[in-house]
Short mmCIF file of C-alpha atoms in Angstrom, two decimals:
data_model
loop_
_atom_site.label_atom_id
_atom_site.label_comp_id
_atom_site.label_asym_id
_atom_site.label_seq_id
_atom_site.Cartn_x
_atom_site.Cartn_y
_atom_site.Cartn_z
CA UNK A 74 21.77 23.96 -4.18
CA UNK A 75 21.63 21.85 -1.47
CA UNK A 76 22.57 18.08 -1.87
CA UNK A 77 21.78 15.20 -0.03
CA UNK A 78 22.28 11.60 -1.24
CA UNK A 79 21.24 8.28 0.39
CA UNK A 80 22.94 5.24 -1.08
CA UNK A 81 19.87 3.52 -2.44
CA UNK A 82 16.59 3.74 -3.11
CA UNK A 83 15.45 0.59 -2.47
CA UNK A 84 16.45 -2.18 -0.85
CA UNK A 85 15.28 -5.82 0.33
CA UNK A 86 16.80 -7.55 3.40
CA UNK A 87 16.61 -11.11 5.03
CA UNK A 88 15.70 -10.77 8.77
CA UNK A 89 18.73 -10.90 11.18
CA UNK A 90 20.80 -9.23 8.14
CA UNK A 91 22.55 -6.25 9.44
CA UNK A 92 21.97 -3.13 7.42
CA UNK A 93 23.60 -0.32 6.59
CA UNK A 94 22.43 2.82 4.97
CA UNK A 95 24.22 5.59 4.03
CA UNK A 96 23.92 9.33 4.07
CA UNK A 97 25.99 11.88 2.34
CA UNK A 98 25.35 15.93 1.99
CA UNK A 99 27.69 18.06 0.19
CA UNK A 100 27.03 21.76 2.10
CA UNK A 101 29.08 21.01 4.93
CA UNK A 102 26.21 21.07 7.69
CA UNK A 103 26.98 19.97 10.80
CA UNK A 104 23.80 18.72 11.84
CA UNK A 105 22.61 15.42 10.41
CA UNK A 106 18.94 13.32 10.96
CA UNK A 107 18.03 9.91 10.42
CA UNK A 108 13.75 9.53 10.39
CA UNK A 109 11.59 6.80 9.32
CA UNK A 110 7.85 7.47 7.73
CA UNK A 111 5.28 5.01 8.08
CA UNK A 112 1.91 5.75 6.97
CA UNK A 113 -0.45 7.46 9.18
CA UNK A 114 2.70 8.18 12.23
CA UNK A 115 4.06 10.92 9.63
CA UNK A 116 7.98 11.28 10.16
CA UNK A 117 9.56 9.88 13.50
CA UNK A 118 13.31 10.96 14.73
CA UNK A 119 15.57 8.06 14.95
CA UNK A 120 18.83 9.36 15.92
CA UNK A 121 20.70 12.95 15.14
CA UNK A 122 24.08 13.95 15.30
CA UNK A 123 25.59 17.58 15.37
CA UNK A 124 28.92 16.85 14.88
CA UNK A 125 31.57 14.27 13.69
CA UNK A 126 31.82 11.74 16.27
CA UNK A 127 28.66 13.12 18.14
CA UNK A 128 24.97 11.83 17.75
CA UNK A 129 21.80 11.77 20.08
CA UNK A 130 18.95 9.51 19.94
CA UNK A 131 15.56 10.67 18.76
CA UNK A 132 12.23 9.34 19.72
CA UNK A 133 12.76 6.21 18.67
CA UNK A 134 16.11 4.94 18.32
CA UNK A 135 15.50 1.43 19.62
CA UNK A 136 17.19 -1.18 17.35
CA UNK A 137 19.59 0.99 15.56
CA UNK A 138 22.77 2.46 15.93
CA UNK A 139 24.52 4.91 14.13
CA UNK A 140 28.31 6.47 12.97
CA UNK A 141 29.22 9.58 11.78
CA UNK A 142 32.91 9.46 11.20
CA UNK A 143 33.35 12.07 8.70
CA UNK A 144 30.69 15.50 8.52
CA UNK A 145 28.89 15.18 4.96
CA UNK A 146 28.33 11.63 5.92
CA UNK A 147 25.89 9.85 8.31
CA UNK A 148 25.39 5.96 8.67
CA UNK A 149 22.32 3.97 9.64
CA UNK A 150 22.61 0.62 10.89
CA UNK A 151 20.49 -2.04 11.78
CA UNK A 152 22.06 -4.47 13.73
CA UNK A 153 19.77 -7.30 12.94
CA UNK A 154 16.91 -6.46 10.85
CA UNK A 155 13.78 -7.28 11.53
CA UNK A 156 10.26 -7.30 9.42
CA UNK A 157 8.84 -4.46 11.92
CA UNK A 158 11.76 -2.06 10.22
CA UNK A 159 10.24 -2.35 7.00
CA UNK A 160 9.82 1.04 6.24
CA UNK A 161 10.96 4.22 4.43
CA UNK A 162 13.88 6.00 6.10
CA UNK A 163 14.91 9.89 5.51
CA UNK A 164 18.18 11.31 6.24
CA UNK A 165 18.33 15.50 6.36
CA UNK A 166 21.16 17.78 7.22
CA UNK A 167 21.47 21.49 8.15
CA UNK A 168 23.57 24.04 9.19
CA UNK A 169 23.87 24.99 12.91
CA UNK A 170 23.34 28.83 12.34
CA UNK A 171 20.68 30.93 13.94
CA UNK A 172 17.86 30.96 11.45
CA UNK A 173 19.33 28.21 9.42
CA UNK A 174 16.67 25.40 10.99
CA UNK A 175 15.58 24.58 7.37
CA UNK A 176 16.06 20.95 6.73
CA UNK A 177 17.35 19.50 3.46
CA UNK A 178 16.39 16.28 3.08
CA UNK A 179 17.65 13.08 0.70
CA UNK A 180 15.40 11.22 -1.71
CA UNK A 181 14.70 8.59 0.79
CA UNK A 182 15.18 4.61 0.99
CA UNK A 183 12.60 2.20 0.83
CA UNK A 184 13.73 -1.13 2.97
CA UNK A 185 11.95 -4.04 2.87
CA UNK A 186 13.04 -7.09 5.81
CA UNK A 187 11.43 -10.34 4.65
CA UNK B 268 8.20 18.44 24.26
CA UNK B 269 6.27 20.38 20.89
CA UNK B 270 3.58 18.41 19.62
CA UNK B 271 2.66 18.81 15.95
CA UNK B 272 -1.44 17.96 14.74
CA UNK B 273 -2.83 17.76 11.39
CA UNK B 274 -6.29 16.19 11.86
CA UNK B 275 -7.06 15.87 8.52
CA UNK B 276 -5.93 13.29 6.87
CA UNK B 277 -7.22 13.70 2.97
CA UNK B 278 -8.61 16.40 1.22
CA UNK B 279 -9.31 17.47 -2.47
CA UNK B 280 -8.96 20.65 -4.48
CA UNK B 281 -10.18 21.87 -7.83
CA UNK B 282 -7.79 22.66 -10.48
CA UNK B 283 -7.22 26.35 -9.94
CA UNK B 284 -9.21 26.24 -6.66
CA UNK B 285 -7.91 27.40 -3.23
CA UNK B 286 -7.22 25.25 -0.40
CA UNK B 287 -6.01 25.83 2.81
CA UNK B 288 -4.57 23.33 4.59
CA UNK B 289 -4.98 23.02 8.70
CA UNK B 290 -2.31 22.76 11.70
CA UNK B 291 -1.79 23.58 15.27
CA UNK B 292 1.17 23.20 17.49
CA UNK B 293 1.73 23.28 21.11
CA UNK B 294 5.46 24.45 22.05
CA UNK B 295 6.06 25.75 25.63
CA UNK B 296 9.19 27.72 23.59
CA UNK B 297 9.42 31.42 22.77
CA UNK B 298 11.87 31.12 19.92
CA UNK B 299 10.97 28.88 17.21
CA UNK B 300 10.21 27.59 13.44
CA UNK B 301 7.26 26.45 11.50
CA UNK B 302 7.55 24.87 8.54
CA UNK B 303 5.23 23.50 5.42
CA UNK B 304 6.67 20.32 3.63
CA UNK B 305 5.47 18.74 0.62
CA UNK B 306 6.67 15.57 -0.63
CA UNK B 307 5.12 14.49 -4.18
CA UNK B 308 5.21 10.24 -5.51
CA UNK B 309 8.61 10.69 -6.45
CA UNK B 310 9.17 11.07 -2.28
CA UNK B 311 11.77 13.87 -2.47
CA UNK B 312 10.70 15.56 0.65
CA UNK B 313 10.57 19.67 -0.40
CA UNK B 314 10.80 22.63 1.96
CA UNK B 315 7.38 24.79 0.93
CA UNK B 316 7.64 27.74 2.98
CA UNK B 317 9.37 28.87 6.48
CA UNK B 318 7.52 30.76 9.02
CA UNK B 319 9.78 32.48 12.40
CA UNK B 320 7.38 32.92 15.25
CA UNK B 321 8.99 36.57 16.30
CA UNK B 322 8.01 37.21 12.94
CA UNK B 323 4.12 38.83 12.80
CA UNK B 324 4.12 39.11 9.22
CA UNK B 325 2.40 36.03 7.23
CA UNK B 326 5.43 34.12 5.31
CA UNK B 327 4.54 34.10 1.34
CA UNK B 328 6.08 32.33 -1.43
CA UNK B 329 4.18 33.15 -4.89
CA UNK B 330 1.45 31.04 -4.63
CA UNK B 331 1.87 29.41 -1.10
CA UNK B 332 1.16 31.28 1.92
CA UNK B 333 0.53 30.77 5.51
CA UNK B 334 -2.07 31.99 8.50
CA UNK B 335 0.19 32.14 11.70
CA UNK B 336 -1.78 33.00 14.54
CA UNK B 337 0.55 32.57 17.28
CA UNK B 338 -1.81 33.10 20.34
CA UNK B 339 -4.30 30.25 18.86
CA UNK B 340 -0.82 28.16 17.83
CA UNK B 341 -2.26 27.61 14.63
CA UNK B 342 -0.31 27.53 10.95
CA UNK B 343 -2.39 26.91 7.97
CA UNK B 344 -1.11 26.66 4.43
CA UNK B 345 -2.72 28.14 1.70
CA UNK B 346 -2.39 26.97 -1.81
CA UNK B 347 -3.96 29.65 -4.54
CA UNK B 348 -4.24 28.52 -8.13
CA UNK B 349 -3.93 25.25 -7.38
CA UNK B 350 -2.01 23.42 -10.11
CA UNK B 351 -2.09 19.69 -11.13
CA UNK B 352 1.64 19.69 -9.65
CA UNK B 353 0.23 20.20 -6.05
CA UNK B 354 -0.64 17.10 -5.56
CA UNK B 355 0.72 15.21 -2.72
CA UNK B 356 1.57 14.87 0.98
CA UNK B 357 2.07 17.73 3.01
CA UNK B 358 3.56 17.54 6.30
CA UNK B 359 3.78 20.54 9.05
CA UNK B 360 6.59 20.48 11.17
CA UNK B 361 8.38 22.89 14.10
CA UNK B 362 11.68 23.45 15.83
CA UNK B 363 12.61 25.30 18.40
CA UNK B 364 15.95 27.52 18.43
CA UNK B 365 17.22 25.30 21.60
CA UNK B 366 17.94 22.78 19.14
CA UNK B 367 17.30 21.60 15.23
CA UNK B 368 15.31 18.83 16.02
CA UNK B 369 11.86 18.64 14.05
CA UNK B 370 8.52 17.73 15.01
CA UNK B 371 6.06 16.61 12.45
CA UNK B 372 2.11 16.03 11.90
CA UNK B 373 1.13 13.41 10.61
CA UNK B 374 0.84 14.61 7.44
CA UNK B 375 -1.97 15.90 4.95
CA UNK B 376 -2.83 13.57 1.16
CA UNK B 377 -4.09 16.62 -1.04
CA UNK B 378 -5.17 15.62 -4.32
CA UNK B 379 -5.71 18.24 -7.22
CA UNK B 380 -8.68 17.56 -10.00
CA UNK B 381 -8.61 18.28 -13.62
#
């Protein structure tokens, strides 16, 4: 089965903290996806990367960054947190095989900035 | 750009009741993916069942299945025998094959009564 870890399920952070939040999956996919969820907006594409070293914004990648230094794991970081990133955040990997597309994703991270 | 619409926000099922659950798309791509997602309280985002477009056959999985009609760009889930277990958000989401990068509705609270 398919594994896909984020490093904690909850978490509470001052604003102006910088934040990190990590992603690890264990099937060797090359493609990896950070989202956030926020009710009634559904799941929004921060950033993606398809390959160590290589990432792409999604639709909304404005005040976060990300690293991907190794392939099973992918980093979310907020530079300076602030209370309108209060949210939960997703990380999902897959493979990049035609008719792979099926994403696996991790149990999610619920971050509150105060 | 693929544009993913669930327009109902709630709805409620019987205990061992069907339900079908409504979504269109609009995709100017020949080649891509639908998907049906549920994610119960405990958040743990689950694939539900994977529909190809090329594909005219109706993707089932024992008691999910799905109404693709491509030329209306509709993909409705429906859940037979619906079970206590059912209960929770459902999101609807596509790819295309030009990339893995999903698109999801805004999601669907089903709630199952005893």
């Amino acid at each position: 089965d398919v594994k896909v870890t984020q490093s904690s399920r909850y978490l509470v952070k001052r604003t102006g903290e910088k934040v990190f939040l990590e992603c690890v999956q264990d099937m060797d996919h090359e493609n990896m996806f950070w989202y956030r969820q926020d009710p009634g907006l559904g799941l929004r594409l921060i950033y993606f990367s398809y390959d160590v070293k290589m990432k792409e914004k999604g639709d909304i990648p404005e005040g976060y960054s990300v690293s991907r230094e190794k392939k099973e794991r992918f980093s979310l970081i907020l530079e300076s947190a602030s209370t309108n990133q209060t949210s939960m955040y997703l990380c999902a990997s897959n493979a990049r095989v035609a008719g792979s597309d099926t994403q696996y994703f991790g149990p999610g991270t619920r971050l509150t900035v105060l | 750009a693929q544009t993913v619409t669930q327009s109902q926000p709630e709805m409620s099922v019987q205990e061992a009741e069907t339900v079908t659950l409504s979504c269109t798309y609009d995709t100017s791509e020949s080649d891509y993916y639908l998907f049906w997602y549920k994610q119960p309280p405990s958040r743990q985002m689950i694939l539900v069942i994977r529909q190809e477009a090329y594909k005219q056959q109706n993707a089932t999985e024992n008691r999910f299945s799905v109404n693709f009609q491509k030329a209306a760009k509709s993909f409705s889930l429906k859940i037979s025998d619906s079970q206590l277990g059912d209960a929770a958000m459902y999101f609807c989401a596509s790819v295309t094959g030009a990339n893995s990068k999903l698109t999801f509705g805004k999601g669907i609270t089903l709630s199952v009564r005893p």
